GROMACS .gro file of C-alpha atoms in nm:
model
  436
    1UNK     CA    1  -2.152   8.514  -1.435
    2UNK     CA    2  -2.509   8.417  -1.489
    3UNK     CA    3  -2.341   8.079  -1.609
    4UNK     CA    4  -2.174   7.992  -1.295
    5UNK     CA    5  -2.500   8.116  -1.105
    6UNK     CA    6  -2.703   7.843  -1.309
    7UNK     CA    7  -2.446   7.599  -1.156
    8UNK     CA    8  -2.457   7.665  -0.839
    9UNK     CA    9  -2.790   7.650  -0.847
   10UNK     CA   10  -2.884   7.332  -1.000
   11UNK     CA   11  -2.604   7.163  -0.747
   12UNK     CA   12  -2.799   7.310  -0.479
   13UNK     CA   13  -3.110   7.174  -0.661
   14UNK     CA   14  -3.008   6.819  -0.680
   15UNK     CA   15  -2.837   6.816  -0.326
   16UNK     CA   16  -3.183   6.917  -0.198
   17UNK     CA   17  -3.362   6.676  -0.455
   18UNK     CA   18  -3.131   6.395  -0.262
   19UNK     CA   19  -3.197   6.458   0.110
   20UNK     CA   20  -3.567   6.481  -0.018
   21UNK     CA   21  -3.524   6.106  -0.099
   22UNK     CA   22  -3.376   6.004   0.160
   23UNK     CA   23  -3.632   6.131   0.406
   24UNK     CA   24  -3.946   5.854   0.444
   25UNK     CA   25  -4.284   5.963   0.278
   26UNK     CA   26  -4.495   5.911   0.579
   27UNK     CA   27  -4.846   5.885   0.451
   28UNK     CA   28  -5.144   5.928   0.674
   29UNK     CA   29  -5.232   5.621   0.668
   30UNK     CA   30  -4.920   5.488   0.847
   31UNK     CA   31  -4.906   5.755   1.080
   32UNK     CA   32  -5.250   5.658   1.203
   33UNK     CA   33  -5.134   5.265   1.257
   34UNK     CA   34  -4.811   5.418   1.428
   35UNK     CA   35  -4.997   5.622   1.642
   36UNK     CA   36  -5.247   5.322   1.729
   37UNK     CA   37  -4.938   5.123   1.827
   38UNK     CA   38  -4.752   5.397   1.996
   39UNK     CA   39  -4.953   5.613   2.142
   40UNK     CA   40  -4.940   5.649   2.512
   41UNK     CA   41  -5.286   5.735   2.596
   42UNK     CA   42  -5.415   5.505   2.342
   43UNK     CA   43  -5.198   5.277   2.503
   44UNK     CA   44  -5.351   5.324   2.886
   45UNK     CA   45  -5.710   5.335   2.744
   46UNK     CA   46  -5.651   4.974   2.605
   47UNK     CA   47  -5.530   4.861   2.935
   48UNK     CA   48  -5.837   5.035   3.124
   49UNK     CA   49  -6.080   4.866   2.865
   50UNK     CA   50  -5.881   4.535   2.973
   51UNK     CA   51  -5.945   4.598   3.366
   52UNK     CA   52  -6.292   4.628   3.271
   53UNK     CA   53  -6.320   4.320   3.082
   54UNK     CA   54  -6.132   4.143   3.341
   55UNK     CA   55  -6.381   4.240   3.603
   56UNK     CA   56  -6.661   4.060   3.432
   57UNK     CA   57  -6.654   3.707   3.593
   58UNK     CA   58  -6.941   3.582   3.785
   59UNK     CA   59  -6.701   3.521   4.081
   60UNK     CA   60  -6.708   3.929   4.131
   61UNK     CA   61  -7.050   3.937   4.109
   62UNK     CA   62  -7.089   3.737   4.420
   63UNK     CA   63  -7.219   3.392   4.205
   64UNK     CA   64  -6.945   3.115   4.307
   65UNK     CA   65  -6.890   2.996   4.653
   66UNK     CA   66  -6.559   3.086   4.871
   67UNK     CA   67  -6.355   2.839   5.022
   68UNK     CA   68  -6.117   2.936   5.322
   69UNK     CA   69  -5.842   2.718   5.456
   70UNK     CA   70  -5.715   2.826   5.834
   71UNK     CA   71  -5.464   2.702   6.124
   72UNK     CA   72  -5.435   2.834   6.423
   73UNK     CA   73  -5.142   2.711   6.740
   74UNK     CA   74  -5.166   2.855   7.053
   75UNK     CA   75  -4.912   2.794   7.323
   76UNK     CA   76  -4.842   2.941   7.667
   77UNK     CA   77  -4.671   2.827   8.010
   78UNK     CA   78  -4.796   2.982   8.328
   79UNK     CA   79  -4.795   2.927   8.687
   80UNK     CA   80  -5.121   2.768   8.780
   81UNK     CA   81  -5.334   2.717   9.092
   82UNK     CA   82  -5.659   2.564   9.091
   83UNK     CA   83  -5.851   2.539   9.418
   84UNK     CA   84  -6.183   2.249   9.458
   85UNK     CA   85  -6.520   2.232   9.598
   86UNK     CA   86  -6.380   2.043   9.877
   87UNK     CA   87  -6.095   2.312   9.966
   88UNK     CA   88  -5.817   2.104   9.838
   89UNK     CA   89  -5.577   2.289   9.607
   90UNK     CA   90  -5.334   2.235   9.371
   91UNK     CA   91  -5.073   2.407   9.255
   92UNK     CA   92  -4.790   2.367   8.921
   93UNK     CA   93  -4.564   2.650   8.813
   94UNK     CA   94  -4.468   2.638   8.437
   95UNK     CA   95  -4.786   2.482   8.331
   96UNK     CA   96  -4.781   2.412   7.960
   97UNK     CA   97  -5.062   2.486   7.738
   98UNK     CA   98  -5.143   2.385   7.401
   99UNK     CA   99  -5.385   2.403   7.118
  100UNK     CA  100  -5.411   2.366   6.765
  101UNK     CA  101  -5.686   2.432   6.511
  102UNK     CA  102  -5.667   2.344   6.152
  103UNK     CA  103  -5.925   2.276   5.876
  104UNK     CA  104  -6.138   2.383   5.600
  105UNK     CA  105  -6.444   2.598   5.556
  106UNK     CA  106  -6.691   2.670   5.230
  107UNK     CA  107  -6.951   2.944   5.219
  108UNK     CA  108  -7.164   3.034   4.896
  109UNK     CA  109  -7.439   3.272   4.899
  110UNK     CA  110  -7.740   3.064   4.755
  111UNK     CA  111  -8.005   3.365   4.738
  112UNK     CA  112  -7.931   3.741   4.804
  113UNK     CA  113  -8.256   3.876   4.627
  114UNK     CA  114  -8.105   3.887   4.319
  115UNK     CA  115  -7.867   4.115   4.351
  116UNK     CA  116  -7.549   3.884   4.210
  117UNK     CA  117  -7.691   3.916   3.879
  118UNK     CA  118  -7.778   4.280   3.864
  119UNK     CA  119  -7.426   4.300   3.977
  120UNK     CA  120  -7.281   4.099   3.714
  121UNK     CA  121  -7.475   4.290   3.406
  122UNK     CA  122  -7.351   4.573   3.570
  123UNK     CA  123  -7.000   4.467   3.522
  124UNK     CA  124  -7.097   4.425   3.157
  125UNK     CA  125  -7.186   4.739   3.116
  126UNK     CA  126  -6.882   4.853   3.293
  127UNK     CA  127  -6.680   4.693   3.017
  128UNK     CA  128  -6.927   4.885   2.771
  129UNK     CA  129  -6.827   5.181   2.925
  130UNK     CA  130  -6.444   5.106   2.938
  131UNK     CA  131  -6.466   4.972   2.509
  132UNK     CA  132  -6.672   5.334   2.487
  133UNK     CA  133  -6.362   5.535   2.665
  134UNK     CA  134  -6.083   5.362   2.439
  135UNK     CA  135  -6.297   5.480   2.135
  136UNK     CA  136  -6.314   5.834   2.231
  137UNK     CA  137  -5.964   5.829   2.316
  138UNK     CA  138  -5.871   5.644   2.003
  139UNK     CA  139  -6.114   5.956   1.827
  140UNK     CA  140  -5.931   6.190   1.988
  141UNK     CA  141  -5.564   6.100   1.935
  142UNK     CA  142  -5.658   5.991   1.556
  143UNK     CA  143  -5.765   6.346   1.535
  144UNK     CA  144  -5.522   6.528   1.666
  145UNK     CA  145  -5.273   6.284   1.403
  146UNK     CA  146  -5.485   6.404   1.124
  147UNK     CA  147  -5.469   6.762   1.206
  148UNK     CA  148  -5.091   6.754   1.265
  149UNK     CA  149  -5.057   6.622   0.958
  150UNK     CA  150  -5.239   6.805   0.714
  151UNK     CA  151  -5.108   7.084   0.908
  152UNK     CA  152  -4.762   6.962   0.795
  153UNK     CA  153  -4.919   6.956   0.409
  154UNK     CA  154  -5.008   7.301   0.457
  155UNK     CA  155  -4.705   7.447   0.534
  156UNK     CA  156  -4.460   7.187   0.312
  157UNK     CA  157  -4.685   7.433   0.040
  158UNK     CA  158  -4.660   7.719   0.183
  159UNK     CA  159  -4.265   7.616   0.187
  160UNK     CA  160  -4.293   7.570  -0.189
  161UNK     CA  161  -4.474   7.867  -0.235
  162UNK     CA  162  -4.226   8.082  -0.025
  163UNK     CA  163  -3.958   7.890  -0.264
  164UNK     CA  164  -4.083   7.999  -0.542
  165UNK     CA  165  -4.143   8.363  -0.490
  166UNK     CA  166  -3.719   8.386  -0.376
  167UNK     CA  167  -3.665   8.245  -0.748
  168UNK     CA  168  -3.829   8.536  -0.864
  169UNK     CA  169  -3.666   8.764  -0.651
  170UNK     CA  170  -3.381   8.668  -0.724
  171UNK     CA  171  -3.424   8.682  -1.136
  172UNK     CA  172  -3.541   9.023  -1.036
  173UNK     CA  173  -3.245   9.131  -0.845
  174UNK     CA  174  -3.022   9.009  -1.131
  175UNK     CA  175  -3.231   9.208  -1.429
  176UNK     CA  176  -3.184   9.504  -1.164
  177UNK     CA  177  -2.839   9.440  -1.143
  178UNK     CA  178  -2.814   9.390  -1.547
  179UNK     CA  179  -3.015   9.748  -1.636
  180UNK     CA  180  -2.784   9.893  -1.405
  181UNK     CA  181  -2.535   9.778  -1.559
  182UNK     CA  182  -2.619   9.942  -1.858
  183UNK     CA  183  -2.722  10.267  -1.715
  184UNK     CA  184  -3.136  10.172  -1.801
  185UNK     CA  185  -3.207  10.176  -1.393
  186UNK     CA  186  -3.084  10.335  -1.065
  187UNK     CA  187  -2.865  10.166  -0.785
  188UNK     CA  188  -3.227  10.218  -0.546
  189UNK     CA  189  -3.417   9.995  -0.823
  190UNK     CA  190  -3.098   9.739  -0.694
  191UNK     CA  191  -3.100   9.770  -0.336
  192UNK     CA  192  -3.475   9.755  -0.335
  193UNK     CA  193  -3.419   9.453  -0.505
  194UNK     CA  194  -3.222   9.283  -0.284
  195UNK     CA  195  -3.360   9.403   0.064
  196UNK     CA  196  -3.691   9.229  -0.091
  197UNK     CA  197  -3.553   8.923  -0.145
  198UNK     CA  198  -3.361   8.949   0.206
  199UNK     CA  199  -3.704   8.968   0.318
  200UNK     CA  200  -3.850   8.662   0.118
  201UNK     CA  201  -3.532   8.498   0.289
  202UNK     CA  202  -3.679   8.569   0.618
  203UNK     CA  203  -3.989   8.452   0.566
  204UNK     CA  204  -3.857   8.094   0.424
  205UNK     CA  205  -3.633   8.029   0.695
  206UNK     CA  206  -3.935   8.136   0.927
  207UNK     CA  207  -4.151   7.906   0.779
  208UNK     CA  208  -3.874   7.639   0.769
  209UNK     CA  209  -3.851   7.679   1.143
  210UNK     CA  210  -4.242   7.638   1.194
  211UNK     CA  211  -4.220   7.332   0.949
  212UNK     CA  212  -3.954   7.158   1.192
  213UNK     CA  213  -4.172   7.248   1.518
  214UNK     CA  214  -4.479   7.079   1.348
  215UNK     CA  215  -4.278   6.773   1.246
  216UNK     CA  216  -4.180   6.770   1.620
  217UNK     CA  217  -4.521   6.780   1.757
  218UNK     CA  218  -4.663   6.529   1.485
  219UNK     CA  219  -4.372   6.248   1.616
  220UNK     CA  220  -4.505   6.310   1.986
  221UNK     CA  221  -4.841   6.213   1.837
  222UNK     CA  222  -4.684   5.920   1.738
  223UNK     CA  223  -4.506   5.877   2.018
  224UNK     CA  224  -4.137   5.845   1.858
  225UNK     CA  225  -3.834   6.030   1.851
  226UNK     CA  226  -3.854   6.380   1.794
  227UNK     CA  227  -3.558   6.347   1.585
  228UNK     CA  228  -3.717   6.120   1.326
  229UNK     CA  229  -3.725   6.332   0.975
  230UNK     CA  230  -3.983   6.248   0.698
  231UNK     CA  231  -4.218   6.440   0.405
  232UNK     CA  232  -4.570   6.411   0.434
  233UNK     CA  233  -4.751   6.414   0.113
  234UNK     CA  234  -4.811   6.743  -0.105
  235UNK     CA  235  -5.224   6.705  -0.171
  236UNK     CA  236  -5.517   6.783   0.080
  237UNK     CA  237  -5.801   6.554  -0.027
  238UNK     CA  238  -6.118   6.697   0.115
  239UNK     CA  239  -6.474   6.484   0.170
  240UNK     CA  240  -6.700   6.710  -0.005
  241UNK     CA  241  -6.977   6.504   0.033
  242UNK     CA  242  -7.084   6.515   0.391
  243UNK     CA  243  -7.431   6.549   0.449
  244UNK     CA  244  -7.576   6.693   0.773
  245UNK     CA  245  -7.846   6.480   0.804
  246UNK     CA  246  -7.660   6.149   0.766
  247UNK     CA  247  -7.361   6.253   1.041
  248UNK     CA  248  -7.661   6.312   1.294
  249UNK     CA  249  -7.771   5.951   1.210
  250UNK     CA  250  -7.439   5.833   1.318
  251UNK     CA  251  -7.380   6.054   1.610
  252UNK     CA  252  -7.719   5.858   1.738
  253UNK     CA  253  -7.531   5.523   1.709
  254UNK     CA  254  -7.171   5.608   1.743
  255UNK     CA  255  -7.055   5.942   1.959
  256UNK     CA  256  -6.888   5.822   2.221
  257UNK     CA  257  -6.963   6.043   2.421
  258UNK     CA  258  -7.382   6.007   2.380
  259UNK     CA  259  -7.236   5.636   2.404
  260UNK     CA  260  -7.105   5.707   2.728
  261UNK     CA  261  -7.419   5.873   2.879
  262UNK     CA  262  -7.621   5.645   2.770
  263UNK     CA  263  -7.430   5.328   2.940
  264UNK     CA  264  -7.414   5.530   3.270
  265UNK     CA  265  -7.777   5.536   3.289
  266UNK     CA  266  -7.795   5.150   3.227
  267UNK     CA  267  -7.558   5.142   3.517
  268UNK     CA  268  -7.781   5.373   3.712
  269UNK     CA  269  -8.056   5.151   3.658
  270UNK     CA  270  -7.887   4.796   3.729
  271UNK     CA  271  -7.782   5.030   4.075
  272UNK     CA  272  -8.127   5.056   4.201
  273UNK     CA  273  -8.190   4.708   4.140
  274UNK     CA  274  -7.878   4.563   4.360
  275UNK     CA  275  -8.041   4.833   4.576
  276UNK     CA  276  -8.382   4.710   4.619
  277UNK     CA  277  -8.223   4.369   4.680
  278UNK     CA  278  -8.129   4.419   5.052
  279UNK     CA  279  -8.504   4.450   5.052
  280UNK     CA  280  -8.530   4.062   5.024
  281UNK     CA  281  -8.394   3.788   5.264
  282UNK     CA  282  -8.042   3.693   5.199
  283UNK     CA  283  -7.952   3.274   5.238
  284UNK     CA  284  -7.612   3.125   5.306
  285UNK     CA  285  -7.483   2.767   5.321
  286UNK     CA  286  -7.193   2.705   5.553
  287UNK     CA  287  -6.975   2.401   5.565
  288UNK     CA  288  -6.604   2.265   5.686
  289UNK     CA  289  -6.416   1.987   5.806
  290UNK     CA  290  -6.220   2.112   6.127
  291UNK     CA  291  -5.980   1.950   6.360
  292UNK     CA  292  -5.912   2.043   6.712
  293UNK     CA  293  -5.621   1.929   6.940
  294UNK     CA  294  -5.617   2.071   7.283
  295UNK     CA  295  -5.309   1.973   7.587
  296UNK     CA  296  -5.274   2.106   7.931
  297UNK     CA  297  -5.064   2.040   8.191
  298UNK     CA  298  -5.306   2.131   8.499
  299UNK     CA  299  -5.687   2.025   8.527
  300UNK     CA  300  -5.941   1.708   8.538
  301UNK     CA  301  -5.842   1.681   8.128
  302UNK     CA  302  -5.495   1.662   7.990
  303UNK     CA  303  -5.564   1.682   7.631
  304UNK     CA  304  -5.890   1.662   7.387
  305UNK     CA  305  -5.918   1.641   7.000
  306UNK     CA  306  -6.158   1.638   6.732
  307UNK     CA  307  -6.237   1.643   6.408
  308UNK     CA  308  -6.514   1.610   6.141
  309UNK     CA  309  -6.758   1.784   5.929
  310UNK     CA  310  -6.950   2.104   6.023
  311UNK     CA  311  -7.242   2.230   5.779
  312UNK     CA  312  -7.531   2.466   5.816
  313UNK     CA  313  -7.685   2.791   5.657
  314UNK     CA  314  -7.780   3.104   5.781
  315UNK     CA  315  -8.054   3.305   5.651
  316UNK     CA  316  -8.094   3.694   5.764
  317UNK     CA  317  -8.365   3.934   5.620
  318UNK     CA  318  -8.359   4.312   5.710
  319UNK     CA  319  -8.679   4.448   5.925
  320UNK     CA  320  -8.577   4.784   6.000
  321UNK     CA  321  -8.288   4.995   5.934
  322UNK     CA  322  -8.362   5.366   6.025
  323UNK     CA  323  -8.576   5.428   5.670
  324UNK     CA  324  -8.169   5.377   5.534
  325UNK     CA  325  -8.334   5.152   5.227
  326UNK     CA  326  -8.582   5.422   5.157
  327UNK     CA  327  -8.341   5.692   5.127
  328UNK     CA  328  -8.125   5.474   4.939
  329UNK     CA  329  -8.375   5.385   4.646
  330UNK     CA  330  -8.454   5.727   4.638
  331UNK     CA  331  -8.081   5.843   4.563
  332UNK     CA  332  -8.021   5.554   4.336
  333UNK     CA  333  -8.392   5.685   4.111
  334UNK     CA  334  -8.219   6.009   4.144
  335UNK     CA  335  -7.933   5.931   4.013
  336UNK     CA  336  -8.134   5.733   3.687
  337UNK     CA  337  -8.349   6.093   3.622
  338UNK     CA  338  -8.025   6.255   3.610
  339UNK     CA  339  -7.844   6.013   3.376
  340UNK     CA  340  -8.149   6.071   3.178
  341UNK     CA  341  -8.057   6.465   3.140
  342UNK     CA  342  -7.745   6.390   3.107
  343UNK     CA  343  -7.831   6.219   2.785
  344UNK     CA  344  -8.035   6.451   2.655
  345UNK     CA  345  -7.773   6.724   2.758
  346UNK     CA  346  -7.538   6.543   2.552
  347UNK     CA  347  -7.757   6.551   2.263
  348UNK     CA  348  -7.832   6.866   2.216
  349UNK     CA  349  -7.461   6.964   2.256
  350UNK     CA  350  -7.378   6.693   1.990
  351UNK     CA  351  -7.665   6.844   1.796
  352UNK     CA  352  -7.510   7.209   1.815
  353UNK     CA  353  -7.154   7.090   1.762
  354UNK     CA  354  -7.264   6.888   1.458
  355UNK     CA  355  -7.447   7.214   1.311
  356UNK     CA  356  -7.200   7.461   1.373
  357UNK     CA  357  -6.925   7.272   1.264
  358UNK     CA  358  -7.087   7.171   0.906
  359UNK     CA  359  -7.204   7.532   0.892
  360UNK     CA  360  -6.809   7.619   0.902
  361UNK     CA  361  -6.729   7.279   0.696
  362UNK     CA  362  -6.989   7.446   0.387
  363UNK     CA  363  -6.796   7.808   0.384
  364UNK     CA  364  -6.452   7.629   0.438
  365UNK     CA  365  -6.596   7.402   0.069
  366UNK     CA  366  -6.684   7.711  -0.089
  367UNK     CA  367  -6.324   7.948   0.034
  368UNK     CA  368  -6.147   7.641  -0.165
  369UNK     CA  369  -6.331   7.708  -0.473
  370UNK     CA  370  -6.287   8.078  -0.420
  371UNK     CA  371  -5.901   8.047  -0.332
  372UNK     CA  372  -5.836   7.857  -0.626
  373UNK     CA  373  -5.960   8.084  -0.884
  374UNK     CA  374  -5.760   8.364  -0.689
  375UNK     CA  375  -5.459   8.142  -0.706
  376UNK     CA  376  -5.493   8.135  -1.097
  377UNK     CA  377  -5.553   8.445  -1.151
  378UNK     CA  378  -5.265   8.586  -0.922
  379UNK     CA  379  -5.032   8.358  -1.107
  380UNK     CA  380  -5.177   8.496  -1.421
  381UNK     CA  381  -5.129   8.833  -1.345
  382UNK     CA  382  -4.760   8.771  -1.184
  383UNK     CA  383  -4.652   8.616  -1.490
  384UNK     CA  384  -4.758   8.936  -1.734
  385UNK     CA  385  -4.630   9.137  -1.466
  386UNK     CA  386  -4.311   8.969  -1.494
  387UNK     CA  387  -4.251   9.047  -1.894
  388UNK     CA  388  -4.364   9.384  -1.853
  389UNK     CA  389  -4.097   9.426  -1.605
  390UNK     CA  390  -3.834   9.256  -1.807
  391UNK     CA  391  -3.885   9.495  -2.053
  392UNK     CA  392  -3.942   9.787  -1.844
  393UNK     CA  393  -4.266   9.884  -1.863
  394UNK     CA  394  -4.354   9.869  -1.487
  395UNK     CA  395  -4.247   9.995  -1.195
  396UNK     CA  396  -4.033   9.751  -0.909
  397UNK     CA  397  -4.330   9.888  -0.699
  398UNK     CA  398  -4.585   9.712  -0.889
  399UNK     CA  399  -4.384   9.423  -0.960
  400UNK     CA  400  -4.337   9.368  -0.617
  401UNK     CA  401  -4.735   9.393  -0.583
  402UNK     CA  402  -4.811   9.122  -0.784
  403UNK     CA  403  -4.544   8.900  -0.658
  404UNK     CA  404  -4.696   8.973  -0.297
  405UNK     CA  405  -5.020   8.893  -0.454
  406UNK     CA  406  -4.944   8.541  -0.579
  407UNK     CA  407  -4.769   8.450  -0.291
  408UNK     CA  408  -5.062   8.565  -0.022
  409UNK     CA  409  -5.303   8.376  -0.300
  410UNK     CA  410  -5.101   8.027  -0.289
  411UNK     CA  411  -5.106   8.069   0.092
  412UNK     CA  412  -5.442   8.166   0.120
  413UNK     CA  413  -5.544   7.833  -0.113
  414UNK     CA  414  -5.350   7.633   0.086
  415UNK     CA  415  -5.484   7.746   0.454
  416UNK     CA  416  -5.841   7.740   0.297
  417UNK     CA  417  -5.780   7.372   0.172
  418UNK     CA  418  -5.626   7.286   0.533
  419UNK     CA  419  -5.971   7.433   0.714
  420UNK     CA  420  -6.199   7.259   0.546
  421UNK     CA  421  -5.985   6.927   0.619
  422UNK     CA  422  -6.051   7.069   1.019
  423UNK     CA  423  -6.369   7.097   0.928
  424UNK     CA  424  -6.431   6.715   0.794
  425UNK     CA  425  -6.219   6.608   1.065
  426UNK     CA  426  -6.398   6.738   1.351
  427UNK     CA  427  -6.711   6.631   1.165
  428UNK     CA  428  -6.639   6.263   1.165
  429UNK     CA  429  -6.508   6.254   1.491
  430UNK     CA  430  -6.867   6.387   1.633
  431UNK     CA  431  -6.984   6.162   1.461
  432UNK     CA  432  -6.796   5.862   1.538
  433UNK     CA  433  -6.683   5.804   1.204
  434UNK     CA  434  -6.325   5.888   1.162
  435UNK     CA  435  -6.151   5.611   0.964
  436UNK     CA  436  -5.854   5.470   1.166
   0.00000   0.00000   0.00000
């Protein structure tokens, strides 16, 4: 019996050995290129950053002149009476009328008090701000891959762990079964047995069912089918040599968020000056070459034409316009003091973030350290455990105990090692510094 048992067990060993092959070994470091490639929000941000950089041509800052071709035909037939200073009249229904209108003009805005090029470092800063957004989002979804992944780590061990207590559970069921056999144990010491390992049975296929979901939500990261299978590696490699001091150095120079605030006041600023502009005159050269064709039917002229070049320029300056450019420079310095709150709002939350996070980041260093030891030690004491109990000495009760123990140890190392991953994580993305 315990022959044909071993079989069965070591086909069902090397079947599972085989679809383990066959899955791909998806390391993190190709699930963060897939999701870079893939990734629909990553994917939008990269076109917004585009927009932005296509908006930067002097042409929309008002720099280059604009040249307008029109043509115009105008047509009508009426009945027409026209009546002279000498009282003689004359009269023609269906009078034809004509015209036609057709040529080129050029305007180009020489001086507008310099507000073209405040306008056009504006749109620089604009694509600043756009490059700035595709980073956070980039931060963001290269986060979220990371956590989904190691979360996948986590629970392919707690999957191992949950494996392994079932092969003890069952080599316990069958000594139960064997010292019952022999009249050394009760049929309770057997059905205890087995309702336990009907129980570690539930808890694998649990877990095997959480496993799936987070494989799942890890290939919508990715943005592939959800149907795609795959291992992720078995080891959580955690930075444990983050220093406080240095990720505030880089949250200075690379948050995207401060990064953000701090291009909005730029924008603020080149604001006020395109506002203080309309404060100077504004000049504009004007020319065309136009032709002009005229017929009618009725009058002292049948038809007229001409053609040739117009030029000019008109200059305008604004003298009075209900105090509007007062209040308007006053809104647009408003709106500078307030970008400057919002950037020092931004640092103190990045400050607090940062703090709170490595506070959490040190315990999560030190819970690894802890959990391991416990691990050992729980495997330790499930091992003696398990002679004494093939031999009798202890009860199923306590048996049970320290099997409990070594699982809830194994888990508890693993989650601990998973945290303080979260914790480096979310540290590097504060700080702008998650490698992608």
């Amino acid at each position: 019996m315990n022959t044909k048992i071993l079989f069965h067990s070591l086909i069902l060993f090397f079947c599972c050995m085989a679809c383990v092959q066959a899955q791909e070994v998806l390391t993190i470091e190709d699930a963060m290129k897939i999701a870079l490639e893939n990734n629909f929000e990553i994917k939008i941000a990269k076109n917004n950053s585009k927009i932005s950089e296509t908006n930067v041509t002097i042409g929309n800052a008002g720099m280059l002149p604009n040249a307008t071709a029109s043509i115009t035909d105008s047509n009508s037939i009426q009945n027409s009476t026209q009546v002279r200073q000498d009282g003689t009249s004359t009269t023609l229904n269906n009078a034809k009328n004509n015209s036609l209108n057709y040529g080129v003009s050029l305007g180009w805005t020489v001086f507008d008090g310099m507000k073209m090029f405040a306008k056009l470092d504006q749109l620089k800063e604009l694509q600043k701000l756009g490059d700035s957004q595709l980073k956070s989002t980039i931060l963001v979804k290269i986060g979220q891959v990371n956590s989904a992944y190691y979360d996948l780590v986590q629970q392919q061990q707690q999957l191992a762990a949950l494996d392994t207590t079932i092969v003890i559970s069952n080599q316990r069921l069958t000594l139960a079964k064997n010292r019952f056999s022999i009249g050394k144990a009760s049929k309770l010491e057997v059905l205890n047995a087995q309702v336990d390992l009907n129980s570690d049975q539930v808890a694998l296929l649990r877990q095997k069912e959480s496993y799936a979901n987070a494989k799942i939500l890890l290939n919508q990261y990715l943005a592939r089918d959800a149907k795609i299978d795959f291992k992720v590696t078995d080891l959580v490699k955690v930075d444990n040599k983050l220093v406080l001091a240095d990720l505030i150095d880089l949250a200075q120079k690379q948050n995207p968020a401060l990064e953000t605030q701090i291009i909005n006041k730029r924008v603020a600023e080149l604001q006020l000056k395109q506002v203080k502009a309309d404060r100077y005159p504004t000049l504009r050269l004007t020319s065309g070459y136009n032709f002009a064709e005229s017929e009618s039917s009725l009058g002292f002229t049948s038809s007229t034409s001409a053609k040739g070049l117009t030029y000019g320029f008109n200059a305008s300056m604004n003298l009075f316009d209900g105090l509007n450019q007062h209040r308007n420079e006053k809104v647009a310095k408003l709106q500078i003091e307030n970008s400057q709150i919002a950037i020092e709002q931004q640092n103190m939350i990045l400050n607090t973030q940062l703090s709170t996070a490595f506070q959490t980041y040190l315990t999560n260093l030190e819970l690894i350290d802890l959990e391991e030891d416990n691990e050992a030690i729980a495997r330790q004491n499930l091992d003696i455990t398990l002679d004494k109990f093939r031999i009798g000495t202890i009860t199923t009760l306590d048996f049970r105990t320290a099997q409990l123990n070594y699982v809830n140890a194994k888990v508890r190392y693993s989650n601990a090692q998973y945290e303080a991953k979260l914790s480096e994580i979310a540290l590097k993305e504060l700080a702008g510094n998650l490698n992608f």
